[in-house]
Short mmCIF file of C-alpha atoms and ligand atoms in Angstrom, two decimals:
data_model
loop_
_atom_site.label_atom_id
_atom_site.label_comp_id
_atom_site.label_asym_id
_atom_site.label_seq_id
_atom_site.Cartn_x
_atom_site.Cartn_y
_atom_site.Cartn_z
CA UNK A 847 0.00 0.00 0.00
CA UNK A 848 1.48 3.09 -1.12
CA UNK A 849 -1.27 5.45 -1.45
CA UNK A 850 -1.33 9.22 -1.26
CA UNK A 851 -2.14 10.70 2.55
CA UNK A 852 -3.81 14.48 3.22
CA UNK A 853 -4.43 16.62 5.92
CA UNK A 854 -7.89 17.45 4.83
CA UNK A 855 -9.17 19.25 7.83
CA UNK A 856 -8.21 21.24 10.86
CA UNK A 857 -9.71 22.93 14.01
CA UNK A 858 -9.39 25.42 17.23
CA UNK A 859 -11.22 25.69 20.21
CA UNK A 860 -10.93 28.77 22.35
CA UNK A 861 -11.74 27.94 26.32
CA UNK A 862 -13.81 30.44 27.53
CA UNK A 863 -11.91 32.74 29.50
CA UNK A 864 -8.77 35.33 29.18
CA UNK A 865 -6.08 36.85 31.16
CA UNK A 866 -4.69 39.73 29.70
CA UNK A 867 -0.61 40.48 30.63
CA UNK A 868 -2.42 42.94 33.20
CA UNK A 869 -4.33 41.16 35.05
CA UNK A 870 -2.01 38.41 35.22
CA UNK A 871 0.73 41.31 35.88
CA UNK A 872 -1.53 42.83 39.12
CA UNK A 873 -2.09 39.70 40.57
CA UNK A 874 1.54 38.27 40.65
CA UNK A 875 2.74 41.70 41.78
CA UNK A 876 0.21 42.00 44.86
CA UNK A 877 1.38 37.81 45.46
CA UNK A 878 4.73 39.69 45.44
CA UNK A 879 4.26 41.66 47.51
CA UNK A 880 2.81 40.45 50.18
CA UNK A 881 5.11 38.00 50.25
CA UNK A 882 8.13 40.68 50.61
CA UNK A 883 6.31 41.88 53.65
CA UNK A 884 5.19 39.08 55.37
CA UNK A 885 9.07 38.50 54.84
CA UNK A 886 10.57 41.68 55.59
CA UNK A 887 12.93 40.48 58.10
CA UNK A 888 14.54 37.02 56.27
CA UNK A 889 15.17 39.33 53.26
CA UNK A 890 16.66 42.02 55.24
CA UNK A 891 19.32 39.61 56.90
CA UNK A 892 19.25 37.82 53.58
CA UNK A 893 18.02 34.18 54.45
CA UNK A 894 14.99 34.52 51.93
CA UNK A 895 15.01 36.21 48.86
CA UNK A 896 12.80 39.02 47.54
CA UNK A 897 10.49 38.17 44.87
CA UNK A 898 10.73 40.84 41.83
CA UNK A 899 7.98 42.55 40.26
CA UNK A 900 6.44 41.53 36.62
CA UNK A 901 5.68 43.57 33.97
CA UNK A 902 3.41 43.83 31.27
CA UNK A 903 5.56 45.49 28.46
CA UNK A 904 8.36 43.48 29.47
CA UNK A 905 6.59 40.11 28.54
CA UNK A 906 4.81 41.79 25.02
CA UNK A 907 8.30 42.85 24.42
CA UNK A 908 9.94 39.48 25.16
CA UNK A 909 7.79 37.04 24.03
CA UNK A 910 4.76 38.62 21.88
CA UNK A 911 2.20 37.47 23.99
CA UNK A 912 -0.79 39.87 25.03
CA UNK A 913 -3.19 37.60 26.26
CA UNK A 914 -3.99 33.60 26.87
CA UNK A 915 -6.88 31.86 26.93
CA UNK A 916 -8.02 29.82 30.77
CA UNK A 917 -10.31 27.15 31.03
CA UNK A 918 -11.07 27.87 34.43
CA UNK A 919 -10.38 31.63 35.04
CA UNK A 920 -11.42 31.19 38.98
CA UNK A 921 -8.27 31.02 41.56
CA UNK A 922 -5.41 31.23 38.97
CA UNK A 923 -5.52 35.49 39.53
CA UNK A 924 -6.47 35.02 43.78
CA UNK A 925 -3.23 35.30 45.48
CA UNK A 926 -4.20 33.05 48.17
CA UNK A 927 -4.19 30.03 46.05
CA UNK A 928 -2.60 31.39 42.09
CA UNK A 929 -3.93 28.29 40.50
CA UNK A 930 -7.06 27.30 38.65
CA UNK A 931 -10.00 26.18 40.99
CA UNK A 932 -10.47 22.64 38.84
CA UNK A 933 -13.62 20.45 39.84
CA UNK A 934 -12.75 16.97 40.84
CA UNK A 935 -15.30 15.15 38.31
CA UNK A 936 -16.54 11.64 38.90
CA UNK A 937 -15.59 8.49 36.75
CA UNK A 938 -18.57 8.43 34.80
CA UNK A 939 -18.50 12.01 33.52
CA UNK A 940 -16.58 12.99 30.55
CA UNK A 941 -12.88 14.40 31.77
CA UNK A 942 -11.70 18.10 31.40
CA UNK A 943 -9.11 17.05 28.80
CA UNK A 944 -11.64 14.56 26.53
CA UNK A 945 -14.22 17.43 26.93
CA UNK A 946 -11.05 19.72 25.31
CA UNK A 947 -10.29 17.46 22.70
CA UNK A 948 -14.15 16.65 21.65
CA UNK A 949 -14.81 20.18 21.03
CA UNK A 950 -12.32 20.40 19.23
CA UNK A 951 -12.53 17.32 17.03
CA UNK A 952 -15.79 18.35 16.04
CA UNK A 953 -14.73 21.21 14.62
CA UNK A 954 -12.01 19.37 12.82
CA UNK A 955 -14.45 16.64 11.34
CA UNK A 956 -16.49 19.63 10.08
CA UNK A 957 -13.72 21.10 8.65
CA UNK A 958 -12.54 18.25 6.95
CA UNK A 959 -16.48 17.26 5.70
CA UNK A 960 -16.17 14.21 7.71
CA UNK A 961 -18.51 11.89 10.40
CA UNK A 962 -16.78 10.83 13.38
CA UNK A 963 -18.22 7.12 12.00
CA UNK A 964 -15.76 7.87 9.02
CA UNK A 965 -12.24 7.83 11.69
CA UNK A 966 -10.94 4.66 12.94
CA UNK A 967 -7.73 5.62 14.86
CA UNK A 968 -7.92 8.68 17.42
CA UNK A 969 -4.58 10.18 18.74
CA UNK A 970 -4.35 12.48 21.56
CA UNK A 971 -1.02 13.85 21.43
CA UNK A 972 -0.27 17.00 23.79
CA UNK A 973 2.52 18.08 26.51
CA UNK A 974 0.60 16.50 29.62
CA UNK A 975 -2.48 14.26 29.61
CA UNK A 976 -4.89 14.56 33.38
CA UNK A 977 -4.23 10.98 34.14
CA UNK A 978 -2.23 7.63 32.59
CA UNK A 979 -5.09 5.45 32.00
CA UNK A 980 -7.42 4.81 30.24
CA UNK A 981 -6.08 6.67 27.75
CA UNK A 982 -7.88 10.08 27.15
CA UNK A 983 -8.14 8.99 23.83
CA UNK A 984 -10.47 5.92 23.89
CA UNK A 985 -12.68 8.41 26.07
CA UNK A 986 -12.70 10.68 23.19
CA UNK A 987 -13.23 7.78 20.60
CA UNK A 988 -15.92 6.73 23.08
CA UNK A 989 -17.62 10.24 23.54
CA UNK A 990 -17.80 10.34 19.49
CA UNK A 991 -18.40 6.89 19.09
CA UNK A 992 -15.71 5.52 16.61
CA UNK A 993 -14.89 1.93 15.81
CA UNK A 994 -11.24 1.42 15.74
CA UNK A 995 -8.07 2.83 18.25
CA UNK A 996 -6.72 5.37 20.20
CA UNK A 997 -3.82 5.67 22.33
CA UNK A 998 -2.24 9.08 24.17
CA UNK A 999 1.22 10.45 23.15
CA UNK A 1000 3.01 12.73 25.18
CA UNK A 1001 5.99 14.57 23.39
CA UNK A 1002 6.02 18.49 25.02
CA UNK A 1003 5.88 21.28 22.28
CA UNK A 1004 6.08 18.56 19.55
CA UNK A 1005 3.37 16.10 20.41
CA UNK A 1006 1.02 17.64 17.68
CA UNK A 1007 3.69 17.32 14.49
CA UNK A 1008 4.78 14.14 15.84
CA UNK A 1009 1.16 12.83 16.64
CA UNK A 1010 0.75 14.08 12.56
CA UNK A 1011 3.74 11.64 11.54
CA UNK A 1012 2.36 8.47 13.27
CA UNK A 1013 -1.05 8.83 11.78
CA UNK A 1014 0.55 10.07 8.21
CA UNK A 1015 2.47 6.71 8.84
CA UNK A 1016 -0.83 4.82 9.90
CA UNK A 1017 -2.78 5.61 6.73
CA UNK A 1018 0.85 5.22 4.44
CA UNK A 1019 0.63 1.87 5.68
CA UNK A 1020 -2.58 0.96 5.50
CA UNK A 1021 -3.19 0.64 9.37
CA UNK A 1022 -5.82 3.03 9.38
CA UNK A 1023 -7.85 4.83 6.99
CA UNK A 1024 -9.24 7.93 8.52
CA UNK A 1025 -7.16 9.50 11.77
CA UNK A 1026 -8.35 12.03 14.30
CA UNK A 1027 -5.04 13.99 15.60
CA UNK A 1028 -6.46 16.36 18.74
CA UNK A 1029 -4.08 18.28 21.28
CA UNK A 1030 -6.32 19.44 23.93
CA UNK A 1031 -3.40 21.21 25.52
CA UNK A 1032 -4.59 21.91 29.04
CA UNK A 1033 -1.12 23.96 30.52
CA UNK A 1034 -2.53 25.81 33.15
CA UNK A 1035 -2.78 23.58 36.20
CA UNK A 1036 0.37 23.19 35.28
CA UNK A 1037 1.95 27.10 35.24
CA UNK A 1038 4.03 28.41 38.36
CA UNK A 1039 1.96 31.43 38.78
CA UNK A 1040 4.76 32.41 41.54
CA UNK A 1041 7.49 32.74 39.10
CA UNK A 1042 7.86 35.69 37.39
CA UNK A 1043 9.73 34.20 34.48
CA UNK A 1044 7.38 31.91 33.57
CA UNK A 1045 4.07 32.75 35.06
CA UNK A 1046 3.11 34.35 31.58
CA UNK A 1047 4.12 32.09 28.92
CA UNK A 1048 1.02 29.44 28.57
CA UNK A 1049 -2.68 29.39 27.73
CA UNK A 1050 -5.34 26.77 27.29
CA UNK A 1051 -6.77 25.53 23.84
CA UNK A 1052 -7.64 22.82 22.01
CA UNK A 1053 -6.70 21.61 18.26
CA UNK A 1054 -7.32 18.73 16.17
CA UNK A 1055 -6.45 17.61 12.83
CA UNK A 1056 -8.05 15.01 10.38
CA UNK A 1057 -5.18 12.79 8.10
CA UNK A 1058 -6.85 10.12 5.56
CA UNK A 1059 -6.17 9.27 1.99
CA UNK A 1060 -6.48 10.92 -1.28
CA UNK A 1061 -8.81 9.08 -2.52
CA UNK A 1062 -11.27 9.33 0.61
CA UNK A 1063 -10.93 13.17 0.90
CA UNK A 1064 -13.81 15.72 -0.16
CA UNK A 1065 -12.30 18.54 1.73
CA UNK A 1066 -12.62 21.87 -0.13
CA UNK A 1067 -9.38 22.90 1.56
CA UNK A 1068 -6.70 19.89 1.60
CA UNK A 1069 -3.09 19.31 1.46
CA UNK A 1070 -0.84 16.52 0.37
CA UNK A 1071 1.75 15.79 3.03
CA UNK A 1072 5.04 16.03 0.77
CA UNK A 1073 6.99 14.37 3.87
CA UNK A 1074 7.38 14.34 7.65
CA UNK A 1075 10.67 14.82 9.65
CA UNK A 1076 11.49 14.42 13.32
CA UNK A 1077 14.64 15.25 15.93
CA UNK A 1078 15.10 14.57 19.51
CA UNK A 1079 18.10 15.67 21.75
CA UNK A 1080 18.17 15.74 25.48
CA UNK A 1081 18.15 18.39 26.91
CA UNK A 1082 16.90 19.80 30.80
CA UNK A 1083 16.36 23.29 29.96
CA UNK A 1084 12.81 23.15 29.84
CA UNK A 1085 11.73 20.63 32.71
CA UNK A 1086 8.80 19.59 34.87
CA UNK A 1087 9.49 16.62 37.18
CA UNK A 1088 5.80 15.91 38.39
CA UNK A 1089 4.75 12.36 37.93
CA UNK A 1090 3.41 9.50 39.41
CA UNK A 1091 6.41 8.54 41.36
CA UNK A 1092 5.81 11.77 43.13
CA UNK A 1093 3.65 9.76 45.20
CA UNK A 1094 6.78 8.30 46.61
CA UNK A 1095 9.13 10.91 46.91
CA UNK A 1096 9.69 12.20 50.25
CA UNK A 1097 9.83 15.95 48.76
CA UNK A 1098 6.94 18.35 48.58
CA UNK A 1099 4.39 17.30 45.36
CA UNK A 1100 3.67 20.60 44.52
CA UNK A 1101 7.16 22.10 44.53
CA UNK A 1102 8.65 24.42 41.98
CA UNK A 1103 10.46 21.76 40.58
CA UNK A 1104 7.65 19.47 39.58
CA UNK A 1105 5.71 22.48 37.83
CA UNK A 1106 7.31 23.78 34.18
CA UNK A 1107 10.60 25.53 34.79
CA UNK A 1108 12.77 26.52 31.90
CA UNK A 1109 16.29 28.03 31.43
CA UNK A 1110 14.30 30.57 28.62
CA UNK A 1111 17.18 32.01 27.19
CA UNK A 1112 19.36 29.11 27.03
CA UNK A 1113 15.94 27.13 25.09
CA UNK A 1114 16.17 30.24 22.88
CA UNK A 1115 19.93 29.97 21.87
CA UNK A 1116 20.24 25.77 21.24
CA UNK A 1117 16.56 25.68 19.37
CA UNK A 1118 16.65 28.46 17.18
CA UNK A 1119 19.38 27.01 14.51
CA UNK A 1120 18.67 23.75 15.33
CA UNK A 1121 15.19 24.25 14.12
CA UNK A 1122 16.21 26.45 10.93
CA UNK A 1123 18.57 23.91 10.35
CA UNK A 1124 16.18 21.25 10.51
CA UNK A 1125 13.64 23.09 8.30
CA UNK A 1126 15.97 23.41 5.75
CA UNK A 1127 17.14 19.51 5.39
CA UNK A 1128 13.63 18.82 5.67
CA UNK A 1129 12.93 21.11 2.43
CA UNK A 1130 16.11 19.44 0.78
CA UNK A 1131 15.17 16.20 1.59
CA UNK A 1132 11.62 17.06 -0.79
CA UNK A 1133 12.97 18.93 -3.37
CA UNK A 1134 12.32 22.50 -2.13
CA UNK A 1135 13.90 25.52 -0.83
CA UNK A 1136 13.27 27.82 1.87
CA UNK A 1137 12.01 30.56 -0.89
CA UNK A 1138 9.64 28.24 -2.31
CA UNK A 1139 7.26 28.40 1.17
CA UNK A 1140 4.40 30.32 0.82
CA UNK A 1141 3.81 29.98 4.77
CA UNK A 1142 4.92 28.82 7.87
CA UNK A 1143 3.10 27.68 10.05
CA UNK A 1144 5.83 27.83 12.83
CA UNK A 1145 5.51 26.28 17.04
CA UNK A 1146 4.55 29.58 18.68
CA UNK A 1147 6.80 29.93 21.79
CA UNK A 1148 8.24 33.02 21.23
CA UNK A 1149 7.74 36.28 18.67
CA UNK A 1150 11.50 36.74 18.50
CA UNK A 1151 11.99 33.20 18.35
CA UNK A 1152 9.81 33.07 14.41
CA UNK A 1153 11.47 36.07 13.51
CA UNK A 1154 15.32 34.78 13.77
CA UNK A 1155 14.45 31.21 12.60
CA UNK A 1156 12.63 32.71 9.20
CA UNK A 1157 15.52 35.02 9.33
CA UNK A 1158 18.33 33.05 9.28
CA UNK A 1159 16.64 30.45 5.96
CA UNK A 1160 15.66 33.13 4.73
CA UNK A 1161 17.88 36.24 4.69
CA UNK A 1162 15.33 38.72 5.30
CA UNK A 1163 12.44 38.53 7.81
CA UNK A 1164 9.48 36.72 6.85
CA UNK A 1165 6.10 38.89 6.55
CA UNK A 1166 3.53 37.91 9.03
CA UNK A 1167 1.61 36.51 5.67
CA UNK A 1168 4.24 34.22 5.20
CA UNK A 1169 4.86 33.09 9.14
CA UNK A 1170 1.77 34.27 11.04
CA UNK A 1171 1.90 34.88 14.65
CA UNK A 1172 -1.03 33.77 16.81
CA UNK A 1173 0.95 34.37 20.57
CA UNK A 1174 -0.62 37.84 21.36
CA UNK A 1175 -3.97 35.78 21.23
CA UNK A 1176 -3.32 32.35 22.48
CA UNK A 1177 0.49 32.77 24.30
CA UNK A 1178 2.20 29.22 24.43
CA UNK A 1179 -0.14 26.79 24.01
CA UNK A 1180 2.62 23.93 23.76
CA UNK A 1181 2.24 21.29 21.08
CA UNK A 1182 -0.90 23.27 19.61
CA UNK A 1183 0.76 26.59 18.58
CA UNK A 1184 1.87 25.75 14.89
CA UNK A 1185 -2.09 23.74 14.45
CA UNK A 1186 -3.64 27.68 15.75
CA UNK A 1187 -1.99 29.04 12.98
CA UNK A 1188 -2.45 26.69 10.51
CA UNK A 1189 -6.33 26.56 10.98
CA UNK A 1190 -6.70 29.95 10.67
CA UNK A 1191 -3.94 31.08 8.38
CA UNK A 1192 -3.94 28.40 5.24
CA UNK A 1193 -7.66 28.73 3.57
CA UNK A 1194 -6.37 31.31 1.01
CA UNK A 1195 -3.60 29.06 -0.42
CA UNK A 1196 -4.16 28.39 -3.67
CA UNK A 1197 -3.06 24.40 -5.52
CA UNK A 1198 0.17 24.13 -5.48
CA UNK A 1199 1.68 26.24 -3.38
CA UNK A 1200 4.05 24.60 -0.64
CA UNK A 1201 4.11 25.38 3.11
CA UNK A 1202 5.82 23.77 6.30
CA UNK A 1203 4.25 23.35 9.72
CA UNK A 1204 7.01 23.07 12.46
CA UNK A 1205 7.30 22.73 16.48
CA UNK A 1206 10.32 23.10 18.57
CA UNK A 1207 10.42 22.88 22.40
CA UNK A 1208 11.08 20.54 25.47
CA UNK A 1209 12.97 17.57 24.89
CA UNK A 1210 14.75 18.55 22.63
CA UNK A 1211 12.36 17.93 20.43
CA UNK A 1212 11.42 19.34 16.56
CA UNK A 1213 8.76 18.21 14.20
CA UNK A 1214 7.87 19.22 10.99
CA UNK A 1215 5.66 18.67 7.54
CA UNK A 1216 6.03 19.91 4.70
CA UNK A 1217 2.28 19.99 2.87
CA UNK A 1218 1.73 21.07 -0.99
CA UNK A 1219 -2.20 22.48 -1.11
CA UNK A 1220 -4.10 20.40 -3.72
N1 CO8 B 2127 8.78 40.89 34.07
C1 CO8 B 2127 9.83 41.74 34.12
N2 CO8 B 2127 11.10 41.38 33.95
C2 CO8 B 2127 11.33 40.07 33.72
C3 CO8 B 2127 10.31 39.12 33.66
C4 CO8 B 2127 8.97 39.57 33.83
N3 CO8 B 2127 7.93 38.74 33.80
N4 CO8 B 2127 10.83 37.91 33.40
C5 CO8 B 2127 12.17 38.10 33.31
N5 CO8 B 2127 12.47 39.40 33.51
C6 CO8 B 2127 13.80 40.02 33.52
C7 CO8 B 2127 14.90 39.02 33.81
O1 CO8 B 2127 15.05 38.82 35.19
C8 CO8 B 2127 16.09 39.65 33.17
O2 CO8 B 2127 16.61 40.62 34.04
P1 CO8 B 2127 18.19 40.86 34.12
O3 CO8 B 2127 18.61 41.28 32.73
O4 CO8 B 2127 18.32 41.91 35.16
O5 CO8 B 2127 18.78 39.52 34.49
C9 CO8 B 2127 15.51 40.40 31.97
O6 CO8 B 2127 14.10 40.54 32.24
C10 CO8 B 2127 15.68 39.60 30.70
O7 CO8 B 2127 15.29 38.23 30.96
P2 CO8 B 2127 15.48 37.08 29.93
O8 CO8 B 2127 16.87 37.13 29.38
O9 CO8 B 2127 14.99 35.80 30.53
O10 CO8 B 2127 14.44 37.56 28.82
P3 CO8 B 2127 14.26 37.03 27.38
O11 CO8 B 2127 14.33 38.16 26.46
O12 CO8 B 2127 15.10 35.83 27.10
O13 CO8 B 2127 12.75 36.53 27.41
C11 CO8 B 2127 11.60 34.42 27.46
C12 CO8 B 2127 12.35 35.48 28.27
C13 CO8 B 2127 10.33 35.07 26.92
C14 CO8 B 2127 11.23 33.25 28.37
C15 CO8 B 2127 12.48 33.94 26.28
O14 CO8 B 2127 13.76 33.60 26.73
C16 CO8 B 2127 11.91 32.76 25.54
O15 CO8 B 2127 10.79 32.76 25.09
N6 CO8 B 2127 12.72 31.72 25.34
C17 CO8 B 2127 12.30 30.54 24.63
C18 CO8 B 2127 11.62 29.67 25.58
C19 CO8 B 2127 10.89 28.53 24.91
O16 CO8 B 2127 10.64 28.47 23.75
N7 CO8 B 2127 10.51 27.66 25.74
C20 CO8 B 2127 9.72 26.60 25.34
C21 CO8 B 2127 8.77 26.39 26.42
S1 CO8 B 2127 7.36 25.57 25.92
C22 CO8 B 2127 7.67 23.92 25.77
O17 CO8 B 2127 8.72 23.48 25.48
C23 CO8 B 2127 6.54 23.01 26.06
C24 CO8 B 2127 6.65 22.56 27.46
C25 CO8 B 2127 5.43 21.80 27.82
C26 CO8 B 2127 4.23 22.66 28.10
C27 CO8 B 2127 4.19 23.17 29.47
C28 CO8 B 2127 2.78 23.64 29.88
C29 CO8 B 2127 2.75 24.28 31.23
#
């Protein structure tokens, strides 16, 4: 079986709240605050250290972002708790993250003028899934009721282009026909709202993707995937140690540590050429340059981050037609950055023109496809 395999359709669901870099800005600072006086004394003799105050330009400046979407607004701004107020919910209801992933499949099957009764493989690919098992992904398969798979991948900022290369593989191959890709990236529980450097960098959202063959397709808006390409290196500048050996680690659960931490400009320096550079074999490797892109549908970490990488391949920066930025909107949403700006930035492609969707983040880890509309 060597049959031709599309992305055919693609969507985004917003959850429905917002912090703007104000409000996020006035409640850390207050946190702050309070906590320099309630510590006066251990940071005048120097046994504690004072927190430092966040600002608002600073992190448009740095990173692009303006705003990012919360699922659950309530708690994460209170600086009493500075984390989303979550309800527990039973067994038998649907979880947060299937709920996330369902809405957004929908879309997705919409998109790509599908029935859910038309997938048989569902994979939920995204930076953290709620809990190990079952896998949120037979929930979803369940909530939409489709015969076949699922199973969960979790691969940080590049769990949605890598999720994309197993079920380009899958249909390649014959193993499945019709595959559901969502990332119902669910970061906030997650965020360190106590830490200036990174209390600002994520937001909630949901994407999804549909992959099937040619010949199945009736998409009025679908690409042939040219080819897929994927790097890993280790790295521990971008880290979170929760798990479920937590549970037995004499340490506090909830520390610092286990929440995402990152060495941001060190990430910055080591992925930027490693990603151009990757983006370019990738191109080689299918015949193409870095001229011939219409777009680029790049992993949306960082503004600055786009602008160097689209730089550096191609000598001059890229418009924001050719590499659209979503972060002002959405901030980091991990693996679902480069899927936000595909969804909304590709419909006025026209047949043949080539484009590359990319990640790059924790792990190392870098993902890409390079997709020719048809
Ligand atoms: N307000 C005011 N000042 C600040 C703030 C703030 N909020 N934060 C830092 N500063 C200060 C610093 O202390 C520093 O001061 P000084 O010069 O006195 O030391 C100064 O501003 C400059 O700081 P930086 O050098 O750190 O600033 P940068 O310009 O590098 O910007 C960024 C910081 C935005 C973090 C930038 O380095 C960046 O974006 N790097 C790339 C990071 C990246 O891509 N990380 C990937 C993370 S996502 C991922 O991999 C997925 C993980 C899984 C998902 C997790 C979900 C929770």
């Amino acid at each position: 079986m060597n049959q031709s395999v599309v992305l055919s359709g693609a969507g985004v669901w917003n959850p429905p709240h917002t912090i703007t870099n104000e409000e996020l800005v006035d409640s850390y600072n207050a946190y702050s605050a309070k906590f320099n006086a309630d510590n006066a004394s251990a940071i005048a003799d120097g046994s504690v250290a004072e927190m430092p105050m966040s600002s608002a330009p600073f992190i448009q400046k740095a990173s692009g972002i303006k705003q990012r979407y919360i699922y659950i607004k309530d708690g994460a701004l209170d600086i009493e708790r500075m984390r989303p107020r979550i309800p527990k919910r039973a067994d038998d209801e649907l979880s947060h993250q299937a709920e996330f992933a369902v809405n957004a499949a929908k879309i997705a099957l919409e998109d790509a003028n599908k029935e859910a009764s038309d997938v048989d493989a569902v994979i939920v690919s995204c930076a953290y899934t709620e809990r190990a098992y079952p896998a949120i992904s037979i929930e979803v398969q369940q909530a939409l009721e489709i015969e076949g798979f699922g199973f969960d991948m979790l691969v940080a900022c590049s769990a949605a282009t890598f999720a994309l290369q197993r079920a380009y593989e899958m249909v390649k191959a014959g193993t499945a026909k019709c595959v559901l890709v969502v990332n119902p990236e669910l970061t906030s529980p997650q965020v360190n709202y106590k830490d200036r450097d990174s209390h600002f960098i994520f937001g909630d959202v949901s994407t999804a993707v549909i992959i099937e063959g040619a010949e199945t397709c009736t998409s009025e808006h679908s690409y042939d995937i040219l080819g897929t390409k994927a790097v890993t290196q280790f790295s521990n500048n971008i880290r979170s140690n929760f798990g479920y050996v937590s549970h037995a680690i004499d340490d506090e659960v909830f520390n610092p540590d286990n929440l995402f931490h990152q060495n941001g400009r060190g990430v910055f320096k080591e992925v930027c050429p490693m990603a151009a550079k990757h983006i370019e074999d990738h191109l080689n490797e299918v015949g193409y340059t870095p001229e011939d892109l219409t777009r680029w549908w790049l992993h949306q970490a960082n503004i600055n981050m786009n602008l160097l990488i689209s730089k550096r391949l191609l000598g001059r920066d890229a418009t924001i037609e050719e590499a659209p930025i979503v972060l002002d909107e959405y901030a980091n949403t991990a693996s679902a950055g480069s899927i936000i700006a595909f969804t909304k930035y590709h419909k006025d492609l026209v047949s043949g023109n080539v484009g590359v969707i990319c990640s790059f983040g924790a792990g190392y880890s870098i993902g890409s496809l390079v997709i020719k509309k048809r």
